[in-house]
Amino acid sequence: MLRTDFHFELPHELIAQRPAEVRSGSRLLTLDGVSGAFADRQFRDFPSLLDPNDLLVFNDTRVIPARAFGVKDSGGRVELLLERALTADTALVHVRASKGLREGALVRLAAEQSALMIGRQDELFVLKFSGDVLAFFQAHGQIPLPPYIERSAEHADQERYQTVYARSLGAVAAPTAGLHFDDAIFADLKSRRIAHAFVTLHVGAGTFAPMRSEDIDRHQMHSEYLDVPSRTCEAIDAARAAGGRVIAVGTTVVRSLETAAGASADADRIAPYRGSTRIFIKPGYTFRVVDAMVTNFHLPESTLLMLCSAFVGREALLAAYAHAVRARYRFFSYGDAMFLTPSRLASAAA
């Protein structure tokens, strides 16, 4: 398939620049992958779509204030965007500078700290910091809003660009499907006895990188850290035994669970997994764990749009997106949500 097979027209004004006033105040478009039918709802309706034996799985990663600024000895301004820490004092970083950054160059940072360029990994720079990497960004960094949000980060983004359950520091982008969940939603879920569990996938800045190859089979995904703990695998087994569904909150959770399932020695069970993932889920993929998903609306021609197409079918998804445009849904990170149930092809392994 071609990248352009996943194109759709999106009016610029539908790209959400700020979150909804209340997290759960967003809209929810439901799409049945079997029939292709969709319906307009409010996100507050979401708990009513679940059954008591269902299991929700969330990504508990926490966004680092990953954007920082410095200057070279020449006086040139440098923008750093942390991809991930490699050790306590070294990191992979995206660098934006007028004349690049050569090996051995020193970047002077806030609070008399500095970073030395010591190597490259493809398009990323390896920097050695004068102190602890995460501590520096926590103290002096800015929340790295996605490039399609055309404003500077504000104080409110420190809270709204995190999920309410974020706890494992390491992401440079939020798992945005989780941004719709607030105390009111969790109280409703609890009253309905809907269980939940967690994985950790630290979202990298590569999630915003455009696909460069026209043939999607030639695309290589960026690497991201992943942890699927044993207690989550046990919760999945329990839900399945009770006849419930495993519902992924976000594409990061889909990728997490399917990575762990693919690495399991037992084809019928998911096993704990800790390491990295480069999984690229595209049409033709057979899902082994995920029975339904909550997700936001994704960029045209993006790998996340392809993942959702694999789950519900490309034509059904694009038809739902066309409806969302007509109905003036809000798109991307701070936008509205979808609830997807799979096509017969996607759920063939179930």
GROMACS .gro file of C-alpha atoms in nm:
model
  350
    1MET     CA    1   0.000   0.000   0.000
    2LEU     CA    2   0.105   0.359  -0.056
    3ARG     CA    3   0.135   0.640   0.195
    4THR     CA    4  -0.109   0.845  -0.010
    5ASP     CA    5  -0.375   0.575   0.036
    6PHE     CA    6  -0.412   0.722   0.386
    7HIS     CA    7  -0.457   1.084   0.289
    8PHE     CA    8  -0.758   1.293   0.383
    9GLU     CA    9  -0.836   1.663   0.360
   10LEU     CA   10  -0.847   1.846   0.690
   11PRO     CA   11  -0.941   2.213   0.730
   12HIS     CA   12  -0.672   2.387   0.931
   13GLU     CA   13  -0.924   2.533   1.176
   14LEU     CA   14  -1.017   2.182   1.299
   15ILE     CA   15  -0.669   2.126   1.445
   16ALA     CA   16  -0.724   2.179   1.818
   17GLN     CA   17  -0.491   2.444   1.958
   18ARG     CA   18  -0.610   2.406   2.317
   19PRO     CA   19  -0.776   2.129   2.516
   20ALA     CA   20  -1.144   2.117   2.596
   21GLU     CA   21  -1.238   2.321   2.903
   22VAL     CA   22  -1.300   1.995   3.093
   23ARG     CA   23  -1.105   1.678   3.006
   24SER     CA   24  -1.415   1.460   2.970
   25GLY     CA   25  -1.602   1.739   2.791
   26SER     CA   26  -1.472   1.630   2.451
   27ARG     CA   27  -1.676   1.453   2.184
   28LEU     CA   28  -1.658   1.081   2.104
   29LEU     CA   29  -1.714   0.923   1.763
   30THR     CA   30  -1.779   0.548   1.782
   31LEU     CA   31  -1.697   0.324   1.485
   32ASP     CA   32  -1.795  -0.042   1.449
   33GLY     CA   33  -1.535  -0.208   1.227
   34VAL     CA   34  -1.768  -0.494   1.132
   35SER     CA   35  -2.059  -0.286   1.002
   36GLY     CA   36  -1.877   0.041   0.936
   37ALA     CA   37  -2.149   0.223   1.132
   38PHE     CA   38  -2.051   0.528   1.333
   39ALA     CA   39  -2.230   0.743   1.589
   40ASP     CA   40  -2.177   1.082   1.752
   41ARG     CA   41  -2.151   1.083   2.131
   42GLN     CA   42  -1.990   1.271   2.418
   43PHE     CA   43  -1.685   1.130   2.593
   44ARG     CA   44  -1.886   1.119   2.914
   45ASP     CA   45  -2.085   0.838   2.744
   46PHE     CA   46  -1.777   0.618   2.719
   47PRO     CA   47  -1.820   0.417   3.043
   48SER     CA   48  -2.173   0.318   2.935
   49LEU     CA   49  -2.024   0.144   2.629
   50LEU     CA   50  -1.832  -0.103   2.848
   51ASP     CA   51  -1.922  -0.428   3.022
   52PRO     CA   52  -1.823  -0.523   3.381
   53ASN     CA   53  -1.574  -0.787   3.263
   54ASP     CA   54  -1.391  -0.549   3.028
   55LEU     CA   55  -1.038  -0.436   3.109
   56LEU     CA   56  -0.905  -0.090   3.024
   57VAL     CA   57  -0.529  -0.065   2.971
   58PHE     CA   58  -0.360   0.276   3.007
   59ASN     CA   59  -0.010   0.405   2.931
   60ASP     CA   60   0.124   0.565   3.250
   61THR     CA   61   0.419   0.744   3.090
   62ARG     CA   62   0.480   1.100   3.206
   63VAL     CA   63   0.591   1.377   2.969
   64ILE     CA   64   0.928   1.537   3.038
   65PRO     CA   65   0.960   1.915   2.988
   66ALA     CA   66   1.185   1.807   2.702
   67ARG     CA   67   1.253   2.133   2.513
   68ALA     CA   68   1.546   2.349   2.628
   69PHE     CA   69   1.761   2.625   2.482
   70GLY     CA   70   2.129   2.708   2.493
   71VAL     CA   71   2.407   2.886   2.307
   72LYS     CA   72   2.725   2.771   2.137
   73ASP     CA   73   3.061   2.932   2.211
   74SER     CA   74   3.012   3.123   1.886
   75GLY     CA   75   2.698   3.278   2.031
   76GLY     CA   76   2.462   3.084   1.803
   77ARG     CA   77   2.131   2.982   1.958
   78VAL     CA   78   2.060   2.608   1.996
   79GLU     CA   79   1.726   2.437   2.061
   80LEU     CA   80   1.739   2.090   2.218
   81LEU     CA   81   1.453   1.840   2.216
   82LEU     CA   82   1.523   1.536   2.430
   83GLU     CA   83   1.444   1.203   2.266
   84ARG     CA   84   1.549   0.987   2.560
   85ALA     CA   85   1.814   0.962   2.829
   86LEU     CA   86   2.079   0.695   2.762
   87THR     CA   87   2.253   0.717   3.101
   88ALA     CA   88   2.228   0.955   3.394
   89ASP     CA   89   2.431   1.218   3.205
   90THR     CA   90   2.403   1.128   2.834
   91ALA     CA   91   2.104   1.156   2.603
   92LEU     CA   92   1.979   1.128   2.246
   93VAL     CA   93   1.865   1.473   2.141
   94HIS     CA   94   1.713   1.648   1.840
   95VAL     CA   95   1.916   1.964   1.775
   96ARG     CA   96   1.807   2.275   1.590
   97ALA     CA   97   2.085   2.525   1.523
   98SER     CA   98   2.168   2.758   1.233
   99LYS     CA   99   2.492   2.578   1.145
  100GLY     CA  100   2.433   2.240   1.307
  101LEU     CA  101   2.644   2.098   1.588
  102ARG     CA  102   2.985   1.940   1.531
  103GLU     CA  103   3.143   1.671   1.745
  104GLY     CA  104   3.320   1.833   2.039
  105ALA     CA  105   3.097   2.141   2.036
  106LEU     CA  106   2.983   2.267   2.375
  107VAL     CA  107   2.634   2.403   2.433
  108ARG     CA  108   2.600   2.631   2.733
  109LEU     CA  109   2.272   2.584   2.915
  110ALA     CA  110   2.075   2.740   3.199
  111ALA     CA  111   2.206   2.738   3.557
  112GLU     CA  112   2.569   2.723   3.437
  113GLN     CA  113   2.518   2.372   3.300
  114SER     CA  114   2.639   2.250   2.960
  115ALA     CA  115   2.616   1.968   2.707
  116LEU     CA  116   2.899   1.831   2.493
  117MET     CA  117   2.828   1.680   2.150
  118ILE     CA  118   3.001   1.338   2.148
  119GLY     CA  119   2.842   1.153   1.856
  120ARG     CA  120   2.548   1.085   1.624
  121GLN     CA  121   2.284   0.814   1.589
  122ASP     CA  122   2.127   0.866   1.248
  123GLU     CA  123   1.958   1.209   1.265
  124LEU     CA  124   1.992   1.237   1.644
  125PHE     CA  125   2.279   1.379   1.847
  126VAL     CA  126   2.440   1.214   2.150
  127LEU     CA  127   2.511   1.479   2.413
  128LYS     CA  128   2.698   1.443   2.741
  129PHE     CA  129   2.552   1.675   3.004
  130SER     CA  130   2.742   1.830   3.292
  131GLY     CA  131   2.480   1.694   3.533
  132ASP     CA  132   2.182   1.463   3.551
  133VAL     CA  133   1.986   1.478   3.222
  134LEU     CA  134   1.633   1.432   3.356
  135ALA     CA  135   1.694   1.663   3.651
  136PHE     CA  136   1.812   1.936   3.414
  137PHE     CA  137   1.507   1.912   3.187
  138GLN     CA  138   1.271   1.888   3.483
  139ALA     CA  139   1.415   2.211   3.624
  140HIS     CA  140   1.475   2.411   3.306
  141GLY     CA  141   1.281   2.251   3.020
  142GLN     CA  142   0.952   2.341   2.855
  143ILE     CA  143   0.662   2.110   2.770
  144PRO     CA  144   0.723   2.014   2.402
  145LEU     CA  145   0.385   2.073   2.241
  146PRO     CA  146   0.339   1.903   1.902
  147PRO     CA  147   0.443   2.105   1.594
  148TYR     CA  148   0.084   2.148   1.474
  149ILE     CA  149  -0.005   2.341   1.791
  150GLU     CA  150   0.091   2.685   1.670
  151ARG     CA  151   0.160   2.858   1.999
  152SER     CA  152   0.417   2.847   2.274
  153ALA     CA  153   0.361   2.622   2.573
  154GLU     CA  154   0.169   2.792   2.852
  155HIS     CA  155   0.152   2.724   3.225
  156ALA     CA  156  -0.175   2.533   3.183
  157ASP     CA  157  -0.007   2.286   2.945
  158GLN     CA  158   0.209   2.157   3.229
  159GLU     CA  159  -0.104   1.992   3.367
  160ARG     CA  160  -0.327   1.944   3.061
  161TYR     CA  161  -0.059   1.782   2.842
  162GLN     CA  162  -0.028   1.505   3.102
  163THR     CA  163  -0.277   1.230   3.177
  164VAL     CA  164  -0.416   1.236   3.532
  165TYR     CA  165  -0.250   0.897   3.594
  166ALA     CA  166   0.095   0.984   3.450
  167ARG     CA  167   0.369   0.857   3.680
  168SER     CA  168   0.666   0.710   3.488
  169LEU     CA  169   0.883   0.997   3.364
  170GLY     CA  170   1.027   0.948   3.018
  171ALA     CA  171   0.802   1.060   2.729
  172VAL     CA  172   0.845   1.365   2.510
  173ALA     CA  173   0.486   1.346   2.381
  174ALA     CA  174   0.168   1.259   2.567
  175PRO     CA  175  -0.037   0.944   2.503
  176THR     CA  176  -0.321   1.170   2.404
  177ALA     CA  177  -0.617   0.928   2.414
  178GLY     CA  178  -0.572   0.929   2.789
  179LEU     CA  179  -0.612   1.307   2.815
  180HIS     CA  180  -0.993   1.266   2.810
  181PHE     CA  181  -1.002   1.069   3.137
  182ASP     CA  182  -1.062   1.264   3.458
  183ASP     CA  183  -1.186   1.194   3.810
  184ALA     CA  184  -1.548   1.194   3.696
  185ILE     CA  185  -1.482   0.929   3.430
  186PHE     CA  186  -1.283   0.713   3.671
  187ALA     CA  187  -1.562   0.740   3.930
  188ASP     CA  188  -1.814   0.624   3.669
  189LEU     CA  189  -1.586   0.336   3.568
  190LYS     CA  190  -1.547   0.234   3.931
  191SER     CA  191  -1.924   0.238   3.986
  192ARG     CA  192  -1.958   0.001   3.688
  193ARG     CA  193  -1.680  -0.222   3.825
  194ILE     CA  194  -1.461  -0.175   3.517
  195ALA     CA  195  -1.105  -0.285   3.596
  196HIS     CA  196  -0.792  -0.120   3.460
  197ALA     CA  197  -0.420  -0.189   3.428
  198PHE     CA  198  -0.110  -0.008   3.304
  199VAL     CA  199   0.179  -0.038   3.062
  200THR     CA  200   0.460   0.212   3.010
  201LEU     CA  201   0.567   0.325   2.664
  202HIS     CA  202   0.782   0.637   2.658
  203VAL     CA  203   0.663   0.819   2.347
  204GLY     CA  204   0.952   0.965   2.144
  205ALA     CA  205   0.961   1.275   1.927
  206GLY     CA  206   0.975   1.044   1.626
  207THR     CA  207   0.600   0.999   1.665
  208PHE     CA  208   0.564   1.333   1.481
  209ALA     CA  209   0.812   1.252   1.204
  210PRO     CA  210   0.644   1.222   0.862
  211MET     CA  211   0.672   0.899   0.667
  212ARG     CA  212   0.922   0.959   0.389
  213SER     CA  213   0.881   0.644   0.179
  214GLU     CA  214   0.585   0.621  -0.059
  215ASP     CA  215   0.566   0.242  -0.014
  216ILE     CA  216   0.460   0.192   0.348
  217ASP     CA  217   0.633  -0.149   0.363
  218ARG     CA  218   0.968   0.033   0.341
  219HIS     CA  219   0.905   0.247   0.647
  220GLN     CA  220   1.115   0.189   0.960
  221MET     CA  221   0.962   0.289   1.294
  222HIS     CA  222   1.164   0.472   1.560
  223SER     CA  223   1.256   0.282   1.875
  224GLU     CA  224   1.072   0.348   2.202
  225TYR     CA  225   1.112   0.206   2.554
  226LEU     CA  226   0.837  -0.030   2.668
  227ASP     CA  227   0.739  -0.213   2.987
  228VAL     CA  228   0.443  -0.452   3.005
  229PRO     CA  229   0.445  -0.579   3.365
  230SER     CA  230   0.335  -0.921   3.485
  231ARG     CA  231   0.037  -0.779   3.678
  232THR     CA  232  -0.103  -0.635   3.354
  233CYS     CA  233  -0.063  -0.971   3.179
  234GLU     CA  234  -0.245  -1.136   3.470
  235ALA     CA  235  -0.527  -0.880   3.445
  236ILE     CA  236  -0.558  -0.952   3.072
  237ASP     CA  237  -0.576  -1.327   3.137
  238ALA     CA  238  -0.846  -1.269   3.401
  239ALA     CA  239  -1.053  -1.049   3.170
  240ARG     CA  240  -1.031  -1.302   2.890
  241ALA     CA  241  -1.129  -1.587   3.125
  242ALA     CA  242  -1.436  -1.389   3.232
  243GLY     CA  243  -1.537  -1.320   2.872
  244GLY     CA  244  -1.440  -0.953   2.882
  245ARG     CA  245  -1.263  -0.737   2.627
  246VAL     CA  246  -0.914  -0.589   2.644
  247ILE     CA  247  -0.958  -0.222   2.558
  248ALA     CA  248  -0.646  -0.020   2.479
  249VAL     CA  249  -0.654   0.349   2.569
  250GLY     CA  250  -0.444   0.486   2.285
  251THR     CA  251  -0.229   0.355   2.004
  252THR     CA  252   0.072   0.342   2.237
  253VAL     CA  253  -0.110   0.079   2.442
  254VAL     CA  254  -0.203  -0.112   2.125
  255ARG     CA  255   0.162  -0.118   2.019
  256SER     CA  256   0.271  -0.216   2.370
  257LEU     CA  257   0.036  -0.511   2.407
  258GLU     CA  258   0.089  -0.638   2.054
  259THR     CA  259   0.469  -0.616   2.097
  260ALA     CA  260   0.451  -0.821   2.417
  261ALA     CA  261   0.221  -1.076   2.253
  262GLY     CA  262   0.455  -1.110   1.957
  263ALA     CA  263   0.750  -1.175   2.188
  264SER     CA  264   0.566  -1.435   2.397
  265ALA     CA  265   0.667  -1.799   2.369
  266ASP     CA  266   0.302  -1.896   2.420
  267ALA     CA  267   0.099  -1.801   2.113
  268ASP     CA  268  -0.222  -1.796   2.319
  269ARG     CA  269  -0.106  -1.573   2.605
  270ILE     CA  270   0.063  -1.240   2.651
  271ALA     CA  271   0.381  -1.241   2.860
  272PRO     CA  272   0.564  -0.962   3.046
  273TYR     CA  273   0.799  -0.760   2.827
  274ARG     CA  274   1.059  -0.495   2.900
  275GLY     CA  275   1.277  -0.348   2.628
  276SER     CA  276   1.230  -0.150   2.310
  277THR     CA  277   0.972  -0.168   2.035
  278ARG     CA  278   0.970  -0.068   1.671
  279ILE     CA  279   0.642  -0.241   1.586
  280PHE     CA  280   0.466  -0.096   1.283
  281ILE     CA  281   0.103  -0.206   1.267
  282LYS     CA  282  -0.050  -0.160   0.924
  283PRO     CA  283  -0.335  -0.314   0.722
  284GLY     CA  284  -0.299  -0.689   0.705
  285TYR     CA  285  -0.190  -0.719   1.068
  286THR     CA  286  -0.382  -0.969   1.285
  287PHE     CA  287  -0.435  -0.839   1.640
  288ARG     CA  288  -0.362  -1.087   1.917
  289VAL     CA  289  -0.458  -0.896   2.232
  290VAL     CA  290  -0.657  -0.579   2.168
  291ASP     CA  291  -1.035  -0.611   2.132
  292ALA     CA  292  -1.125  -0.240   2.116
  293MET     CA  293  -0.945   0.092   2.145
  294VAL     CA  294  -0.988   0.455   2.239
  295THR     CA  295  -0.788   0.690   2.020
  296ASN     CA  296  -0.770   1.050   1.904
  297PHE     CA  297  -0.790   1.162   1.540
  298HIS     CA  298  -0.452   1.126   1.368
  299LEU     CA  299  -0.255   1.309   1.101
  300PRO     CA  300  -0.307   1.226   0.732
  301GLU     CA  301  -0.061   0.963   0.601
  302SER     CA  302   0.065   0.887   0.953
  303THR     CA  303   0.162   0.547   1.095
  304LEU     CA  304  -0.104   0.588   1.365
  305LEU     CA  305  -0.375   0.635   1.103
  306MET     CA  306  -0.244   0.315   0.941
  307LEU     CA  307  -0.265   0.132   1.275
  308CYS     CA  308  -0.630   0.233   1.316
  309SER     CA  309  -0.696   0.132   0.955
  310ALA     CA  310  -0.556  -0.212   1.031
  311PHE     CA  311  -0.807  -0.239   1.316
  312VAL     CA  312  -1.130  -0.122   1.155
  313GLY     CA  313  -1.051  -0.119   0.782
  314ARG     CA  314  -0.912   0.170   0.578
  315GLU     CA  315  -1.233   0.259   0.396
  316ALA     CA  316  -1.444   0.250   0.714
  317LEU     CA  317  -1.194   0.467   0.899
  318LEU     CA  318  -1.162   0.726   0.623
  319ALA     CA  319  -1.541   0.740   0.592
  320ALA     CA  320  -1.563   0.809   0.965
  321TYR     CA  321  -1.292   1.076   0.935
  322ALA     CA  322  -1.484   1.242   0.652
  323HIS     CA  323  -1.790   1.250   0.878
  324ALA     CA  324  -1.578   1.395   1.161
  325VAL     CA  325  -1.466   1.677   0.932
  326ARG     CA  326  -1.824   1.752   0.828
  327ALA     CA  327  -1.938   1.738   1.192
  328ARG     CA  328  -1.656   1.972   1.299
  329TYR     CA  329  -1.480   1.738   1.538
  330ARG     CA  330  -1.151   1.868   1.682
  331PHE     CA  331  -0.840   1.686   1.560
  332PHE     CA  332  -0.504   1.568   1.696
  333SER     CA  333  -0.351   1.584   2.044
  334TYR     CA  334  -0.591   1.827   2.213
  335GLY     CA  335  -0.885   1.717   2.001
  336ASP     CA  336  -1.177   1.477   2.033
  337ALA     CA  337  -1.175   1.097   2.060
  338MET     CA  338  -1.289   0.781   1.883
  339PHE     CA  339  -1.392   0.440   2.018
  340LEU     CA  340  -1.308   0.165   1.769
  341THR     CA  341  -1.421  -0.197   1.763
  342PRO     CA  342  -1.246  -0.424   1.513
  343SER     CA  343  -1.326  -0.555   1.171
  344ARG     CA  344  -1.358  -0.931   1.127
  345LEU     CA  345  -1.017  -0.942   0.959
  346ALA     CA  346  -0.843  -0.757   1.244
  347SER     CA  347  -1.000  -0.983   1.507
  348ALA     CA  348  -0.940  -1.308   1.319
  349ALA     CA  349  -0.705  -1.435   1.590
  350ALA     CA  350  -0.961  -1.386   1.867
   0.00000   0.00000   0.00000
